[in-house]
Amino acid sequence: QVQLVESGGGLVQPGGSLRLSCAASGRIFRINGMGWYRQAPGMQRELVGSITSGGSTNYADSVKGRFTISRDANTVILQMNSLKPEDTAVYYCNANIRTSSVSLSSRDYWGQGTQVTVSS
């Protein structure tokens, strides 16, 4: 049906940068909003940033000024700069997708998650 495939996680030192990418494929009629969430051990999943189909963005206060989200067709990118140890988490891609040209309904889809570890 619909797949979201993430790439770009890994280990980086504090102050470093990483770029996460997420590509949506499959039975897609229209992609509405896309975004990135993260979940650290023992914590709830939280929104990192999101971008609408019109290009408007929204960020968690903890990442403002350091992270940038962008979008190109069916791909969403999260550029992470000035990384801190507290950014360590599994990062998940999210997309709200309409799969039918007849039905107006849409639903959220999730990627499998990619580990980001910030440590010296």
mmCIF file of C-alpha atoms in Angstrom:
data_model
loop_
_atom_site.group_PDB
_atom_site.id
_atom_site.type_symbol
_atom_site.label_atom_id
_atom_site.label_comp_id
_atom_site.label_asym_id
_atom_site.label_seq_id
_atom_site.Cartn_x
_atom_site.Cartn_y
_atom_site.Cartn_z
ATOM 1 C CA GLN A 1 0.000 0.000 0.000
ATOM 2 C CA VAL A 2 2.022 2.920 1.351
ATOM 3 C CA GLN A 3 5.571 2.787 2.639
ATOM 4 C CA LEU A 4 7.729 5.373 4.358
ATOM 5 C CA VAL A 5 11.423 4.528 4.217
ATOM 6 C CA GLU A 6 13.866 6.481 6.377
ATOM 7 C CA SER A 7 17.613 6.815 6.074
ATOM 8 C CA GLY A 8 20.446 8.847 7.525
ATOM 9 C CA GLY A 9 20.610 8.025 11.207
ATOM 10 C CA GLY A 10 23.797 7.144 13.039
ATOM 11 C CA LEU A 11 26.331 8.149 15.663
ATOM 12 C CA VAL A 12 27.610 11.707 15.809
ATOM 13 C CA GLN A 13 29.593 13.759 18.290
ATOM 14 C CA PRO A 14 28.008 16.683 20.131
ATOM 15 C CA GLY A 15 27.963 19.737 17.902
ATOM 16 C CA GLY A 16 27.860 17.620 14.772
ATOM 17 C CA SER A 17 25.253 17.311 12.045
ATOM 18 C CA LEU A 18 23.094 14.615 10.534
ATOM 19 C CA ARG A 19 20.589 14.605 7.695
ATOM 20 C CA LEU A 20 17.561 12.327 7.831
ATOM 21 C CA SER A 21 15.564 11.505 4.728
ATOM 22 C CA CYS A 22 12.168 9.844 4.362
ATOM 23 C CA ALA A 23 10.636 8.777 1.061
ATOM 24 C CA ALA A 24 6.982 7.863 0.677
ATOM 25 C CA SER A 25 5.958 5.386 -2.007
ATOM 26 C CA GLY A 26 3.056 3.188 -3.001
ATOM 27 C CA ARG A 27 -0.592 3.960 -3.536
ATOM 28 C CA ILE A 28 -0.492 7.722 -2.975
ATOM 29 C CA PHE A 29 -3.039 10.186 -4.323
ATOM 30 C CA ARG A 30 -2.030 13.150 -2.225
ATOM 31 C CA ILE A 31 0.339 13.766 0.677
ATOM 32 C CA ASN A 32 -0.860 16.338 3.153
ATOM 33 C CA GLY A 33 1.469 17.126 6.057
ATOM 34 C CA MET A 34 4.745 15.345 6.682
ATOM 35 C CA GLY A 35 6.927 15.423 9.750
ATOM 36 C CA TRP A 36 9.436 13.882 12.109
ATOM 37 C CA TYR A 37 8.887 12.572 15.610
ATOM 38 C CA ARG A 38 11.349 11.109 18.071
ATOM 39 C CA GLN A 39 11.236 8.803 21.039
ATOM 40 C CA ALA A 40 13.965 8.480 23.628
ATOM 41 C CA PRO A 41 14.127 5.462 25.978
ATOM 42 C CA GLY A 42 11.449 5.670 28.650
ATOM 43 C CA MET A 43 9.921 8.768 27.058
ATOM 44 C CA GLN A 44 6.816 9.446 25.022
ATOM 45 C CA ARG A 45 7.074 10.043 21.295
ATOM 46 C CA GLU A 46 7.278 13.771 20.602
ATOM 47 C CA LEU A 47 6.976 15.992 17.571
ATOM 48 C CA VAL A 48 10.287 17.341 16.274
ATOM 49 C CA GLY A 49 9.042 19.258 13.266
ATOM 50 C CA SER A 50 6.395 19.220 10.576
ATOM 51 C CA ILE A 51 5.757 20.719 7.164
ATOM 52 C CA THR A 52 2.455 21.217 5.384
ATOM 53 C CA SER A 53 1.773 20.639 1.712
ATOM 54 C CA GLY A 54 2.090 24.402 1.291
ATOM 55 C CA GLY A 55 5.509 24.479 2.916
ATOM 56 C CA SER A 56 4.644 25.925 6.323
ATOM 57 C CA THR A 57 6.841 24.525 9.073
ATOM 58 C CA ASN A 58 6.515 23.987 12.789
ATOM 59 C CA TYR A 59 9.230 22.968 15.264
ATOM 60 C CA ALA A 60 9.515 21.837 18.839
ATOM 61 C CA ASP A 61 11.038 24.570 20.995
ATOM 62 C CA SER A 62 13.968 22.306 21.848
ATOM 63 C CA VAL A 63 15.141 22.152 18.215
ATOM 64 C CA LYS A 64 14.306 25.628 16.906
ATOM 65 C CA GLY A 65 17.299 27.245 15.284
ATOM 66 C CA ARG A 66 19.161 23.927 15.024
ATOM 67 C CA PHE A 67 16.916 21.687 12.924
ATOM 68 C CA THR A 68 15.413 22.425 9.520
ATOM 69 C CA ILE A 69 12.673 20.442 7.835
ATOM 70 C CA SER A 70 12.122 20.563 4.094
ATOM 71 C CA ARG A 71 10.116 18.701 1.529
ATOM 72 C CA ASP A 72 10.482 17.735 -2.109
ATOM 73 C CA ALA A 73 7.530 15.888 -3.664
ATOM 74 C CA ASN A 74 7.184 12.670 -1.679
ATOM 75 C CA THR A 75 10.368 13.113 0.362
ATOM 76 C CA VAL A 76 10.831 14.932 3.651
ATOM 77 C CA ILE A 77 14.259 15.912 4.942
ATOM 78 C CA LEU A 78 15.354 16.763 8.475
ATOM 79 C CA GLN A 79 18.665 18.613 8.636
ATOM 80 C CA MET A 80 19.985 18.472 12.196
ATOM 81 C CA ASN A 81 22.820 20.785 13.212
ATOM 82 C CA SER A 82 24.482 21.536 16.546
ATOM 83 C CA LEU A 83 23.365 18.187 17.861
ATOM 84 C CA LYS A 84 23.220 17.623 21.611
ATOM 85 C CA PRO A 85 23.250 14.399 23.652
ATOM 86 C CA GLU A 86 19.608 15.040 24.537
ATOM 87 C CA ASP A 87 18.750 14.695 20.833
ATOM 88 C CA THR A 88 19.532 10.989 21.106
ATOM 89 C CA ALA A 89 16.421 9.032 20.171
ATOM 90 C CA VAL A 90 14.759 6.915 17.529
ATOM 91 C CA TYR A 91 13.438 9.287 14.873
ATOM 92 C CA TYR A 92 10.234 8.432 13.021
ATOM 93 C CA CYS A 93 8.911 9.855 9.787
ATOM 94 C CA ASN A 94 5.193 10.588 9.602
ATOM 95 C CA ALA A 95 2.955 11.486 6.679
ATOM 96 C CA ASN A 96 -0.752 12.127 6.353
ATOM 97 C CA ILE A 97 -1.732 10.537 3.065
ATOM 98 C CA ARG A 98 -4.849 10.305 0.966
ATOM 99 C CA THR A 99 -4.780 7.142 -1.104
ATOM 100 C CA SER A 100 -7.985 7.480 -3.112
ATOM 101 C CA SER A 101 -9.103 9.973 -5.760
ATOM 102 C CA VAL A 102 -12.716 9.249 -4.772
ATOM 103 C CA SER A 103 -12.621 9.329 -0.964
ATOM 104 C CA LEU A 104 -11.506 12.488 0.810
ATOM 105 C CA SER A 105 -10.319 10.564 3.839
ATOM 106 C CA SER A 106 -6.650 10.382 4.768
ATOM 107 C CA ARG A 107 -4.638 8.698 7.492
ATOM 108 C CA ASP A 108 -1.258 8.822 9.144
ATOM 109 C CA TYR A 109 1.522 6.507 8.073
ATOM 110 C CA TRP A 110 4.783 5.897 9.933
ATOM 111 C CA GLY A 111 8.286 4.877 9.003
ATOM 112 C CA GLN A 112 10.171 2.141 10.784
ATOM 113 C CA GLY A 113 12.382 4.538 12.727
ATOM 114 C CA THR A 114 16.067 5.378 12.552
ATOM 115 C CA GLN A 115 18.435 5.656 15.520
ATOM 116 C CA VAL A 116 20.244 8.909 16.157
ATOM 117 C CA THR A 117 22.908 8.825 18.863
ATOM 118 C CA VAL A 118 24.781 11.936 19.930
ATOM 119 C CA SER A 119 27.757 11.025 22.065
ATOM 120 C CA SER A 120 31.460 11.698 22.423
#
